[in-house]
């Protein structure tokens, strides 16, 4: 594990005080209303606040807020590939990088990328690659950087949405916007767009279906560009979960389109009728 | 597919799997460590996949690192549930000592379909793992002392009934292919990795590759993957038990067989 020699992190044995809490971690009930008032077993995604064009230095940028999850994404490019030996004559290269700010999760993370960050970056790359018209940018590289400011559940799904918005804001040609949605299956019921507590609560009952699923979807082409699940689920639950996520993406689509249209109108106001 | 267990004598469990031209070697070592703070009464597994330059010249230096991290991250996800491996059985004393199983995977030859070969090898190696029994006694100052039993054959075996196997389905044109070689993989735009237990429960799915998939083909592929995965477990367990029962009379094939 690479160690961070530039920052003072305290002794190795230091632990987060949340481990020493007197009361045990609340086991979330699998019935009844969710903590923030949303419904179970229904496609009830959190209301989303989206804005494009925040970072003036970047070619394109986007910021997304869903509940307490806050992410921002910057896109740089298309520019010449950094390593000459990786230049592809026929199509461009997409590089993605997803990082968590150290203060984003309940426990302080380290600046050096752990395996979770690399894994999420790879899945983000797999979700975005089918959507970007890379053959229109030969010999160039497009860089997508996502920074998670606060992790309050379904980070990968919102990162995918944010990144595709930033790519659109940068004027990169794409086949369609990519939207992400995730669900958490807990026994016989599921919750869409889980919060951090809902994602990480392990219910004490060893029920059969327990797991999380994230889907990246291209709505107008009806194609799934990214799929990731873990935990234990039956195949029928998995199939139903994918359908639910697709529904969630369709719900989010008009909001994202509106935000993008607003950003374009702000950047280049339509010619006034005189 | 050729499977052989107990090929490396220094490990607590090992297995070598050859699937066509793909060869994978898994070694498991059990160490005593401190349990994770959030789950003090469970042991855990650590995965590491090494893509050595032996497999392909592309893996020379740091080339294989990306593929190695991708493979190990997927393995963590596959085993990230309560039922695959009995983690509570790996606990020695809650909050202080537990068994940590370091699963190290070495790719010897690479001809596509790495996930399937690795998962079969891990299942075989876990079946072959012999963890020595420990005895905890209190010493003079009230601290705990761990003693390994003297008998080398007195060991704990793991129940690998619920260990899942990974099936990779590659989408080629309008159909999908199971167990694709490198050449077949070059023709496919995207593949779906699905890990299935013997009961048909799916523990992890993941889409890899730079293409997109139709929702309908994903549903088809999960059905097919579940069918193939489920059918893989029974003959595998039978084969492993058969090999075990041969005992000393077993002919070791080794690496050049």
Short mmCIF file of C-alpha atoms in Angstrom, two decimals:
data_model
loop_
_atom_site.label_atom_id
_atom_site.label_comp_id
_atom_site.label_asym_id
_atom_site.label_seq_id
_atom_site.Cartn_x
_atom_site.Cartn_y
_atom_site.Cartn_z
CA UNK A 1 0.00 0.00 0.00
CA UNK A 2 1.73 3.24 -1.01
CA UNK A 3 2.10 5.57 1.92
CA UNK A 4 1.63 9.29 1.84
CA UNK A 5 4.90 10.83 2.98
CA UNK A 6 3.94 14.44 2.37
CA UNK A 7 1.12 14.77 4.86
CA UNK A 8 1.08 14.18 8.59
CA UNK A 9 -1.51 11.51 9.19
CA UNK A 10 -1.03 10.71 12.83
CA UNK A 11 0.13 7.34 14.18
CA UNK A 12 -0.76 4.21 12.25
CA UNK A 13 -2.96 2.87 15.01
CA UNK A 14 -5.24 5.91 15.11
CA UNK A 15 -8.85 5.04 14.47
CA UNK A 16 -11.98 6.98 13.78
CA UNK A 17 -13.98 7.81 16.93
CA UNK A 18 -17.15 6.54 15.27
CA UNK A 19 -15.96 3.00 16.00
CA UNK A 20 -16.25 3.61 19.72
CA UNK A 21 -19.87 4.74 19.76
CA UNK A 22 -21.85 3.31 22.68
CA UNK A 23 -24.97 2.43 20.81
CA UNK A 24 -24.66 -0.16 18.06
CA UNK A 25 -25.10 0.97 14.47
CA UNK A 26 -28.77 1.26 13.67
CA UNK A 27 -30.06 -1.62 11.66
CA UNK A 28 -32.29 -0.15 9.04
CA UNK A 29 -35.72 -1.69 8.95
CA UNK A 30 -36.68 -3.33 5.71
CA UNK A 31 -40.24 -2.13 5.96
CA UNK A 32 -41.81 1.22 6.35
CA UNK A 33 -40.72 4.60 5.14
CA UNK A 34 -37.08 5.40 4.52
CA UNK A 35 -35.17 7.81 6.71
CA UNK A 36 -35.55 10.77 4.36
CA UNK A 37 -39.22 10.24 3.64
CA UNK A 38 -38.92 8.53 0.28
CA UNK A 39 -40.86 5.39 -0.60
CA UNK A 40 -39.57 1.82 -0.75
CA UNK A 41 -40.23 -0.40 -3.73
CA UNK A 42 -40.89 2.60 -5.92
CA UNK A 43 -38.70 4.49 -8.30
CA UNK A 44 -38.22 7.40 -5.95
CA UNK A 45 -34.94 9.08 -6.82
CA UNK A 46 -33.64 12.02 -4.85
CA UNK A 47 -34.33 15.45 -6.34
CA UNK A 48 -31.23 16.53 -8.22
CA UNK A 49 -29.58 19.93 -8.55
CA UNK A 50 -27.39 20.19 -11.63
CA UNK A 51 -25.37 23.06 -12.98
CA UNK A 52 -22.92 23.18 -15.87
CA UNK A 53 -20.03 25.47 -16.59
CA UNK A 54 -18.66 26.08 -13.10
CA UNK A 55 -14.94 25.79 -13.68
CA UNK A 56 -13.73 28.50 -16.02
CA UNK A 57 -10.41 26.81 -16.78
CA UNK A 58 -11.89 23.53 -17.89
CA UNK A 59 -13.32 22.94 -21.33
CA UNK A 60 -16.48 21.62 -19.72
CA UNK A 61 -17.61 21.08 -16.20
CA UNK A 62 -20.66 20.04 -14.24
CA UNK A 63 -21.76 19.89 -10.63
CA UNK A 64 -24.43 17.57 -9.31
CA UNK A 65 -26.11 17.42 -5.93
CA UNK A 66 -28.51 14.64 -5.01
CA UNK A 67 -29.58 14.71 -1.42
CA UNK A 68 -26.26 15.07 0.38
CA UNK A 69 -24.13 13.52 -2.36
CA UNK A 70 -22.11 16.25 -4.04
CA UNK A 71 -19.88 15.67 -7.03
CA UNK A 72 -18.13 17.79 -9.56
CA UNK A 73 -16.62 16.84 -12.87
CA UNK A 74 -14.21 18.62 -15.20
CA UNK A 75 -13.42 17.70 -18.77
CA UNK A 76 -10.22 18.71 -20.51
CA UNK A 77 -9.61 18.10 -24.16
CA UNK A 78 -9.48 17.04 -26.84
CA UNK A 79 -5.74 17.53 -26.60
CA UNK A 80 -2.66 15.73 -27.80
CA UNK A 81 -1.98 12.40 -26.12
CA UNK A 82 0.57 12.64 -23.34
CA UNK A 83 2.44 9.47 -24.20
CA UNK A 84 3.44 9.31 -27.82
CA UNK A 85 3.48 5.53 -27.95
CA UNK A 86 -0.19 5.35 -27.00
CA UNK A 87 -1.38 7.61 -29.81
CA UNK A 88 -4.07 5.87 -31.76
CA UNK A 89 -4.32 7.03 -35.33
CA UNK A 90 -7.94 6.10 -35.79
CA UNK A 91 -9.74 7.23 -32.68
CA UNK A 92 -9.29 9.25 -29.56
CA UNK A 93 -8.59 8.07 -26.04
CA UNK A 94 -10.79 8.71 -23.06
CA UNK A 95 -9.14 8.80 -19.65
CA UNK A 96 -11.22 8.94 -16.49
CA UNK A 97 -10.16 9.64 -12.97
CA UNK A 98 -12.45 9.51 -10.01
CA UNK A 99 -11.29 10.66 -6.62
CA UNK A 100 -12.83 11.00 -3.22
CA UNK A 101 -11.97 14.07 -1.19
CA UNK A 102 -10.56 12.88 2.15
CA UNK A 103 -13.42 14.57 4.01
CA UNK A 104 -16.12 13.07 1.80
CA UNK A 105 -16.87 9.88 3.71
CA UNK A 106 -17.59 9.25 7.37
CA UNK A 107 -14.02 8.09 7.89
CA UNK A 108 -11.17 10.23 6.67
CA UNK A 109 -9.67 8.76 3.54
CA UNK A 110 -6.17 9.18 2.23
CA UNK A 111 -5.09 11.27 -0.74
CA UNK A 112 -3.34 8.42 -2.47
CA UNK A 113 -5.73 6.52 -4.67
CA UNK A 114 -6.84 3.31 -3.07
CA UNK A 115 -8.16 0.36 -4.98
CA UNK A 116 -11.74 1.55 -4.62
CA UNK A 117 -10.99 4.78 -6.48
CA UNK A 118 -9.24 2.92 -9.29
CA UNK A 119 -12.11 0.47 -9.54
CA UNK A 120 -14.70 3.26 -9.79
CA UNK A 121 -12.58 5.11 -12.35
CA UNK A 122 -12.47 1.98 -14.47
CA UNK A 123 -16.24 1.49 -14.27
CA UNK A 124 -16.80 5.15 -15.11
CA UNK A 125 -14.58 4.70 -18.15
CA UNK A 126 -16.52 1.62 -19.28
CA UNK A 127 -19.81 3.47 -18.87
CA UNK A 128 -18.74 6.56 -20.81
CA UNK A 129 -16.78 5.01 -23.63
CA UNK A 130 -19.74 3.69 -25.68
CA UNK A 131 -21.35 7.12 -25.65
CA UNK A 132 -18.49 9.30 -26.83
CA UNK A 133 -17.80 9.52 -30.57
CA UNK A 134 -14.11 8.84 -30.19
CA UNK A 135 -13.60 8.21 -33.89
CA UNK A 136 -14.16 11.94 -34.45
CA UNK A 137 -11.10 12.81 -32.38
CA UNK A 138 -8.19 10.80 -33.78
CA UNK A 139 -4.78 11.16 -32.16
CA UNK A 140 -6.21 13.01 -29.20
CA UNK A 141 -7.08 12.46 -25.59
CA UNK A 142 -10.09 13.54 -23.60
CA UNK A 143 -9.65 13.71 -19.84
CA UNK A 144 -12.54 13.38 -17.44
CA UNK A 145 -11.88 14.10 -13.76
CA UNK A 146 -14.57 13.50 -11.16
CA UNK A 147 -14.15 14.70 -7.60
CA UNK A 148 -16.53 13.48 -4.93
CA UNK A 149 -17.03 16.23 -2.39
CA UNK A 150 -19.49 14.41 -0.19
CA UNK A 151 -20.37 10.75 -0.36
CA UNK A 152 -23.94 10.16 0.67
CA UNK A 153 -24.75 7.10 -1.39
CA UNK A 154 -24.90 6.00 -5.04
CA UNK A 155 -21.73 7.82 -5.93
CA UNK A 156 -20.96 5.91 -9.14
CA UNK A 157 -24.41 6.50 -10.61
CA UNK A 158 -24.25 10.26 -10.05
CA UNK A 159 -20.65 10.37 -11.24
CA UNK A 160 -21.69 8.87 -14.56
CA UNK A 161 -24.47 11.45 -14.97
CA UNK A 162 -22.18 14.31 -13.97
CA UNK A 163 -19.39 13.18 -16.28
CA UNK A 164 -21.65 12.89 -19.31
CA UNK A 165 -23.06 16.36 -18.59
CA UNK A 166 -19.56 17.78 -18.38
CA UNK A 167 -18.65 16.11 -21.67
CA UNK A 168 -21.72 17.65 -23.29
CA UNK A 169 -20.85 21.03 -21.78
CA UNK A 170 -17.36 20.72 -23.28
CA UNK A 171 -18.86 20.22 -26.70
CA UNK A 172 -17.51 16.68 -27.11
CA UNK A 173 -19.62 14.81 -29.62
CA UNK A 174 -21.60 12.01 -28.06
CA UNK A 175 -24.24 9.57 -29.22
CA UNK A 176 -26.38 10.23 -26.17
CA UNK A 177 -26.19 11.35 -22.55
CA UNK A 178 -25.31 8.60 -20.10
CA UNK A 179 -27.40 8.51 -16.95
CA UNK A 180 -26.69 6.43 -13.90
CA UNK A 181 -29.04 4.96 -11.35
CA UNK A 182 -28.49 2.56 -8.50
CA UNK A 183 -30.65 0.49 -6.22
CA UNK A 184 -30.07 -1.47 -3.06
CA UNK A 185 -31.93 -4.72 -2.61
CA UNK A 186 -32.71 -5.68 0.96
CA UNK A 187 -34.66 -8.89 1.28
CA UNK A 188 -37.89 -8.60 -0.63
CA UNK A 189 -37.91 -4.82 -0.99
CA UNK A 190 -35.60 -2.44 -2.73
CA UNK A 191 -34.69 1.21 -2.38
CA UNK A 192 -33.75 3.33 -5.37
CA UNK A 193 -30.88 5.84 -5.12
CA UNK A 194 -29.77 4.68 -1.66
CA UNK A 195 -28.16 7.03 0.80
CA UNK A 196 -24.86 6.15 2.45
CA UNK A 197 -26.58 4.65 5.52
CA UNK A 198 -28.89 2.54 3.37
CA UNK A 199 -26.00 1.33 1.23
CA UNK A 200 -23.83 0.20 4.08
CA UNK A 201 -26.31 -1.14 6.57
CA UNK A 202 -25.95 -4.89 6.78
CA UNK A 203 -29.16 -6.26 8.11
CA UNK A 204 -28.64 -8.89 10.73
CA UNK A 205 -31.11 -11.25 9.14
CA UNK A 206 -29.23 -13.37 6.60
CA UNK A 207 -31.87 -12.80 4.00
CA UNK A 208 -31.43 -14.18 0.56
CA UNK A 209 -31.51 -11.07 -1.58
CA UNK A 210 -29.10 -8.47 -0.40
CA UNK A 211 -27.02 -6.40 -2.67
CA UNK A 212 -26.53 -3.28 -4.66
CA UNK A 213 -26.82 -2.66 -8.39
CA UNK A 214 -25.68 0.31 -10.48
CA UNK A 215 -26.69 0.78 -14.11
CA UNK A 216 -25.44 3.34 -16.63
CA UNK A 217 -27.99 3.87 -19.38
CA UNK A 218 -28.30 5.74 -22.70
CA UNK A 219 -31.99 6.70 -22.76
CA UNK A 220 -32.68 7.58 -26.37
CA UNK A 221 -30.70 4.63 -27.73
CA UNK A 222 -32.01 2.22 -25.08
CA UNK A 223 -28.59 0.75 -24.43
CA UNK A 224 -26.90 -0.17 -21.18
CA UNK A 225 -23.34 1.04 -21.13
CA UNK A 226 -22.41 0.02 -17.60
CA UNK A 227 -23.63 -2.56 -15.16
CA UNK A 228 -22.23 -3.50 -11.81
CA UNK A 229 -23.69 -5.47 -8.96
CA UNK A 230 -22.48 -7.05 -5.78
CA UNK A 231 -23.98 -8.84 -2.81
CA UNK A 232 -26.18 -11.87 -3.34
CA UNK A 233 -29.26 -11.80 -5.53
CA UNK A 234 -31.29 -14.23 -7.54
CA UNK A 235 -31.33 -13.78 -11.26
CA UNK A 236 -34.98 -12.64 -11.28
CA UNK A 237 -34.22 -9.97 -8.69
CA UNK A 238 -31.28 -8.83 -10.76
CA UNK A 239 -33.40 -8.55 -13.90
CA UNK A 240 -36.13 -6.65 -12.04
CA UNK A 241 -33.49 -4.40 -10.52
CA UNK A 242 -32.06 -3.53 -13.93
CA UNK A 243 -35.54 -2.62 -15.15
CA UNK A 244 -36.07 -0.42 -12.10
CA UNK A 245 -32.78 1.36 -12.68
CA UNK A 246 -33.71 2.00 -16.31
CA UNK A 247 -36.95 3.56 -15.10
CA UNK A 248 -35.00 5.73 -12.69
CA UNK A 249 -32.79 6.92 -15.54
CA UNK A 250 -35.83 7.87 -17.61
CA UNK A 251 -37.12 9.91 -14.69
CA UNK A 252 -33.86 11.82 -14.46
CA UNK A 253 -33.51 12.48 -18.20
CA UNK A 254 -35.74 15.60 -18.55
CA UNK A 255 -34.00 17.31 -15.61
CA UNK A 256 -30.55 16.77 -17.11
CA UNK A 257 -31.69 17.90 -20.54
CA UNK A 258 -33.15 21.08 -19.09
CA UNK A 259 -29.96 21.89 -17.21
CA UNK A 260 -27.89 21.39 -20.34
CA UNK A 261 -30.22 23.58 -22.42
CA UNK A 262 -30.04 26.31 -19.78
CA UNK A 263 -26.25 26.22 -19.78
CA UNK A 264 -26.08 26.44 -23.56
CA UNK A 265 -28.52 29.36 -23.59
CA UNK A 266 -26.47 31.17 -20.99
CA UNK A 267 -23.24 30.67 -22.89
CA UNK A 268 -24.60 31.66 -26.27
CA UNK A 269 -27.87 33.57 -25.97
CA UNK A 270 -30.16 33.20 -28.99
CA UNK A 271 -30.07 36.15 -31.43
CA UNK A 272 -32.62 38.68 -30.24
CA UNK A 273 -35.50 39.40 -32.55
CA UNK A 274 -35.41 42.99 -33.58
CA UNK B 1 -10.29 -27.85 -18.36
CA UNK B 2 -7.55 -29.40 -16.23
CA UNK B 3 -7.45 -28.85 -12.49
CA UNK B 4 -4.80 -29.98 -10.06
CA UNK B 5 -4.65 -29.11 -6.38
CA UNK B 6 -1.84 -29.12 -3.87
CA UNK B 7 0.84 -28.25 -6.37
CA UNK B 8 2.84 -25.89 -4.18
CA UNK B 9 3.89 -27.44 -0.90
CA UNK B 10 4.74 -24.21 0.96
CA UNK B 11 1.21 -22.91 0.84
CA UNK B 12 -1.77 -23.87 2.94
CA UNK B 13 -3.76 -24.55 -0.20
CA UNK B 14 -3.04 -24.29 -3.90
CA UNK B 15 -4.49 -25.18 -7.26
CA UNK B 16 -3.54 -24.93 -10.89
CA UNK B 17 -6.13 -24.67 -13.64
CA UNK B 18 -5.52 -24.95 -17.36
CA UNK B 19 -8.36 -23.86 -19.63
CA UNK B 20 -7.23 -24.33 -23.22
CA UNK B 21 -4.16 -22.13 -23.42
CA UNK B 22 -4.96 -20.15 -20.28
CA UNK B 23 -3.11 -21.34 -17.19
CA UNK B 24 -3.64 -19.92 -13.72
CA UNK B 25 -1.96 -20.81 -10.42
CA UNK B 26 -3.52 -19.90 -7.06
CA UNK B 27 -1.75 -20.15 -3.72
CA UNK B 28 -3.46 -19.53 -0.39
CA UNK B 29 -1.60 -18.74 2.78
CA UNK B 30 -3.33 -18.39 6.12
CA UNK B 31 -1.87 -15.84 8.53
CA UNK B 32 -3.00 -14.76 11.95
CA UNK B 33 -3.95 -11.11 11.96
CA UNK B 34 -6.14 -8.54 13.60
CA UNK B 35 -9.77 -8.52 12.49
CA UNK B 36 -11.26 -5.52 10.76
CA UNK B 37 -12.56 -2.93 13.27
CA UNK B 38 -16.12 -2.98 11.94
CA UNK B 39 -16.49 -6.76 12.08
CA UNK B 40 -14.49 -7.99 15.07
CA UNK B 41 -15.73 -11.57 15.01
CA UNK B 42 -14.88 -12.43 11.42
CA UNK B 43 -11.74 -13.22 9.51
CA UNK B 44 -11.24 -11.99 5.96
CA UNK B 45 -9.71 -12.76 2.58
CA UNK B 46 -7.22 -10.66 0.69
CA UNK B 47 -6.86 -11.08 -3.04
CA UNK B 48 -3.93 -10.23 -5.20
CA UNK B 49 -3.61 -11.02 -8.87
CA UNK B 50 -0.21 -10.90 -10.45
CA UNK B 51 0.03 -10.71 -14.21
CA UNK B 52 3.59 -11.77 -14.72
CA UNK B 53 5.56 -11.11 -17.85
CA UNK B 54 5.58 -14.87 -18.44
CA UNK B 55 2.03 -14.70 -19.68
CA UNK B 56 2.38 -12.09 -22.40
CA UNK B 57 5.14 -9.62 -23.25
CA UNK B 58 2.57 -6.82 -22.77
CA UNK B 59 2.71 -7.50 -19.05
CA UNK B 60 6.35 -6.61 -18.77
CA UNK B 61 7.18 -4.09 -16.05
CA UNK B 62 4.04 -2.27 -14.96
CA UNK B 63 1.92 -3.22 -17.94
CA UNK B 64 0.06 -5.96 -16.16
CA UNK B 65 -0.69 -3.85 -13.10
CA UNK B 66 -3.92 -2.38 -14.44
CA UNK B 67 -5.29 -5.75 -15.41
CA UNK B 68 -4.17 -7.16 -12.07
CA UNK B 69 -6.00 -4.47 -10.07
CA UNK B 70 -9.13 -4.92 -12.17
CA UNK B 71 -9.11 -8.67 -11.55
CA UNK B 72 -8.50 -8.36 -7.81
CA UNK B 73 -11.16 -5.68 -7.40
CA UNK B 74 -13.68 -7.92 -9.10
CA UNK B 75 -12.68 -10.80 -6.85
CA UNK B 76 -13.28 -8.63 -3.79
CA UNK B 77 -16.77 -7.89 -5.09
CA UNK B 78 -17.51 -11.54 -5.83
CA UNK B 79 -16.68 -12.57 -2.27
CA UNK B 80 -18.29 -9.53 -0.64
CA UNK B 81 -21.25 -11.32 0.88
CA UNK B 82 -22.03 -13.35 3.94
CA UNK B 83 -22.43 -16.78 2.46
CA UNK B 84 -19.56 -17.46 0.08
CA UNK B 85 -16.95 -18.21 2.69
CA UNK B 86 -17.70 -18.80 6.35
CA UNK B 87 -15.85 -15.78 7.75
CA UNK B 88 -17.04 -16.35 11.32
CA UNK B 89 -15.25 -19.70 11.25
CA UNK B 90 -12.02 -17.84 10.58
CA UNK B 91 -12.20 -15.99 13.88
CA UNK B 92 -9.85 -17.08 16.66
CA UNK B 93 -10.70 -14.61 19.38
CA UNK B 94 -13.10 -11.77 18.70
CA UNK B 95 -11.49 -8.40 18.27
CA UNK B 96 -7.95 -9.68 18.70
CA UNK B 97 -6.99 -12.52 16.42
CA UNK B 98 -8.40 -13.99 13.29
CA UNK B 99 -7.27 -15.93 10.27
CA UNK B 100 -6.51 -13.86 7.21
CA UNK B 101 -6.45 -15.86 4.00
CA UNK B 102 -4.13 -14.31 1.46
CA UNK B 103 -5.23 -15.56 -1.94
CA UNK B 104 -2.53 -14.94 -4.50
CA UNK B 105 -3.28 -15.58 -8.14
CA UNK B 106 -0.54 -15.93 -10.70
CA UNK B 107 -1.29 -15.84 -14.41
CA UNK B 108 1.00 -18.22 -16.19
CA UNK B 109 -0.49 -18.14 -19.65
CA UNK B 110 -3.05 -15.78 -21.05
CA UNK B 111 -5.48 -16.82 -23.75
CA UNK B 112 -8.69 -15.07 -22.79
CA UNK B 113 -11.33 -16.01 -20.24
CA UNK B 114 -9.22 -15.16 -17.24
CA UNK B 115 -12.10 -14.64 -14.82
CA UNK B 116 -13.50 -18.14 -15.26
CA UNK B 117 -10.15 -19.86 -14.84
CA UNK B 118 -9.29 -17.75 -11.79
CA UNK B 119 -12.60 -18.43 -10.05
CA UNK B 120 -12.36 -22.19 -10.61
CA UNK B 121 -8.78 -22.16 -9.37
CA UNK B 122 -9.77 -20.20 -6.25
CA UNK B 123 -12.57 -22.62 -5.49
CA UNK B 124 -10.22 -25.59 -5.89
CA UNK B 125 -7.52 -23.94 -3.80
CA UNK B 126 -9.97 -23.07 -1.01
CA UNK B 127 -11.15 -26.67 -1.02
CA UNK B 128 -7.55 -27.76 -0.69
CA UNK B 129 -6.72 -25.28 2.10
CA UNK B 130 -5.77 -26.78 5.41
CA UNK B 131 -5.75 -24.23 8.23
CA UNK B 132 -3.95 -25.47 11.34
CA UNK B 133 -5.98 -25.57 14.52
CA UNK B 134 -4.99 -23.10 17.19
CA UNK B 135 -5.37 -23.27 20.89
CA UNK B 136 -5.60 -20.12 22.97
CA UNK B 137 -4.29 -20.13 26.47
CA UNK B 138 -3.87 -17.35 28.96
CA UNK B 139 -0.30 -16.71 29.98
CA UNK B 140 1.06 -15.21 33.23
CA UNK B 141 0.26 -11.53 32.62
CA UNK B 142 -3.29 -12.19 31.52
CA UNK B 143 -2.48 -11.86 27.83
CA UNK B 144 -3.48 -14.50 25.34
CA UNK B 145 -1.03 -16.92 23.90
CA UNK B 146 -1.66 -18.76 20.69
CA UNK B 147 -0.39 -22.27 20.24
CA UNK B 148 -0.47 -24.18 17.02
CA UNK B 149 -1.33 -27.82 17.45
CA UNK B 150 1.65 -30.15 17.08
CA UNK B 151 -0.02 -32.61 14.75
CA UNK B 152 0.49 -31.41 11.12
CA UNK B 153 -2.66 -33.23 10.05
CA UNK B 154 -4.88 -31.59 12.66
CA UNK B 155 -6.36 -28.86 10.57
CA UNK B 156 -9.55 -27.09 9.69
CA UNK B 157 -11.01 -27.37 6.22
CA UNK B 158 -13.20 -24.79 4.56
CA UNK B 159 -16.66 -25.43 3.24
CA UNK B 160 -16.55 -24.37 -0.39
CA UNK B 161 -20.14 -25.29 -1.25
CA UNK B 162 -21.15 -21.67 -1.60
CA UNK B 163 -18.05 -20.33 -3.30
CA UNK B 164 -19.22 -18.83 -6.58
CA UNK B 165 -17.80 -19.45 -10.03
CA UNK B 166 -17.47 -16.69 -12.59
CA UNK B 167 -18.81 -17.08 -16.12
CA UNK B 168 -17.81 -14.61 -18.83
CA UNK B 169 -20.19 -14.08 -21.72
CA UNK B 170 -18.94 -12.11 -24.70
CA UNK B 171 -21.37 -10.43 -27.04
CA UNK B 172 -20.38 -11.20 -30.61
CA UNK B 173 -22.76 -9.74 -33.17
CA UNK B 174 -26.26 -10.66 -32.02
CA UNK B 175 -25.33 -13.77 -30.05
CA UNK B 176 -23.20 -14.38 -27.02
CA UNK B 177 -20.30 -16.74 -26.47
CA UNK B 178 -19.19 -18.45 -23.28
CA UNK B 179 -15.53 -19.17 -22.60
CA UNK B 180 -14.13 -17.00 -25.36
CA UNK B 181 -10.52 -17.25 -26.49
CA UNK B 182 -8.51 -14.11 -27.13
CA UNK B 183 -9.39 -14.19 -30.81
CA UNK B 184 -13.12 -14.44 -30.09
CA UNK B 185 -12.80 -11.67 -27.55
CA UNK B 186 -11.25 -9.40 -30.18
CA UNK B 187 -14.48 -9.68 -32.18
CA UNK B 188 -16.76 -8.78 -29.32
CA UNK B 189 -17.66 -5.26 -28.26
CA UNK B 190 -18.61 -5.97 -24.69
CA UNK B 191 -18.79 -8.83 -22.24
CA UNK B 192 -20.71 -9.56 -19.10
CA UNK B 193 -19.08 -11.20 -16.11
CA UNK B 194 -21.47 -13.00 -13.82
CA UNK B 195 -20.57 -14.96 -10.72
CA UNK B 196 -22.97 -17.72 -9.74
CA UNK B 197 -23.16 -20.02 -6.74
CA UNK B 198 -24.33 -23.63 -6.93
CA UNK B 199 -27.82 -22.58 -5.88
CA UNK B 200 -28.08 -20.12 -8.73
CA UNK B 201 -27.61 -16.97 -6.65
CA UNK B 202 -25.77 -14.24 -8.45
CA UNK B 203 -23.12 -12.58 -6.32
CA UNK B 204 -21.58 -10.16 -8.74
CA UNK B 205 -22.16 -8.94 -12.25
CA UNK B 206 -20.11 -6.53 -14.22
CA UNK B 207 -20.05 -5.29 -17.74
CA UNK B 208 -16.59 -4.93 -19.25
CA UNK B 209 -15.50 -3.62 -22.56
CA UNK B 210 -15.95 -0.44 -24.53
CA UNK B 211 -19.30 -1.19 -26.13
CA UNK B 212 -22.87 -0.93 -24.95
CA UNK B 213 -25.42 -3.69 -24.53
CA UNK B 214 -29.13 -3.89 -25.12
CA UNK B 215 -31.14 -4.50 -21.95
CA UNK B 216 -32.72 -7.54 -23.61
CA UNK B 217 -29.36 -9.10 -24.39
CA UNK B 218 -28.24 -8.47 -20.82
CA UNK B 219 -31.26 -10.40 -19.56
CA UNK B 220 -30.51 -13.21 -22.01
CA UNK B 221 -26.88 -13.29 -20.99
CA UNK B 222 -27.67 -13.41 -17.28
CA UNK B 223 -30.03 -16.32 -17.86
CA UNK B 224 -27.45 -18.20 -19.87
CA UNK B 225 -24.70 -17.33 -17.42
CA UNK B 226 -26.75 -18.58 -14.50
CA UNK B 227 -27.45 -21.83 -16.32
CA UNK B 228 -23.80 -22.41 -17.19
CA UNK B 229 -22.56 -21.36 -13.77
CA UNK B 230 -24.98 -23.60 -11.93
CA UNK B 231 -24.03 -26.55 -14.11
CA UNK B 232 -20.35 -26.00 -13.43
CA UNK B 233 -20.43 -26.54 -9.69
CA UNK B 234 -21.59 -30.16 -9.35
CA UNK B 235 -18.95 -31.77 -11.60
CA UNK B 236 -16.28 -29.50 -10.09
CA UNK B 237 -17.06 -30.58 -6.53
CA UNK B 238 -17.18 -34.22 -7.58
CA UNK B 239 -13.81 -33.92 -9.27
CA UNK B 240 -12.23 -32.21 -6.26
CA UNK B 241 -13.55 -34.82 -3.88
CA UNK B 242 -12.36 -37.58 -6.17
CA UNK B 243 -8.88 -36.09 -6.34
CA UNK B 244 -8.83 -35.74 -2.56
CA UNK B 245 -9.86 -39.32 -2.03
CA UNK B 246 -6.96 -40.60 -4.10
CA UNK B 247 -4.71 -39.41 -1.30
CA UNK B 248 -1.15 -40.62 -1.49
CA UNK B 249 -1.72 -42.77 -4.54
CA UNK B 250 -2.44 -39.69 -6.66
CA UNK B 251 -0.10 -39.14 -9.54
CA UNK B 252 1.17 -35.61 -9.51
CA UNK B 253 1.17 -34.10 -12.98
CA UNK B 254 2.90 -30.87 -12.07
CA UNK B 255 3.67 -28.14 -14.54
CA UNK B 256 5.08 -30.02 -17.48
CA UNK B 257 2.42 -32.67 -17.85
#
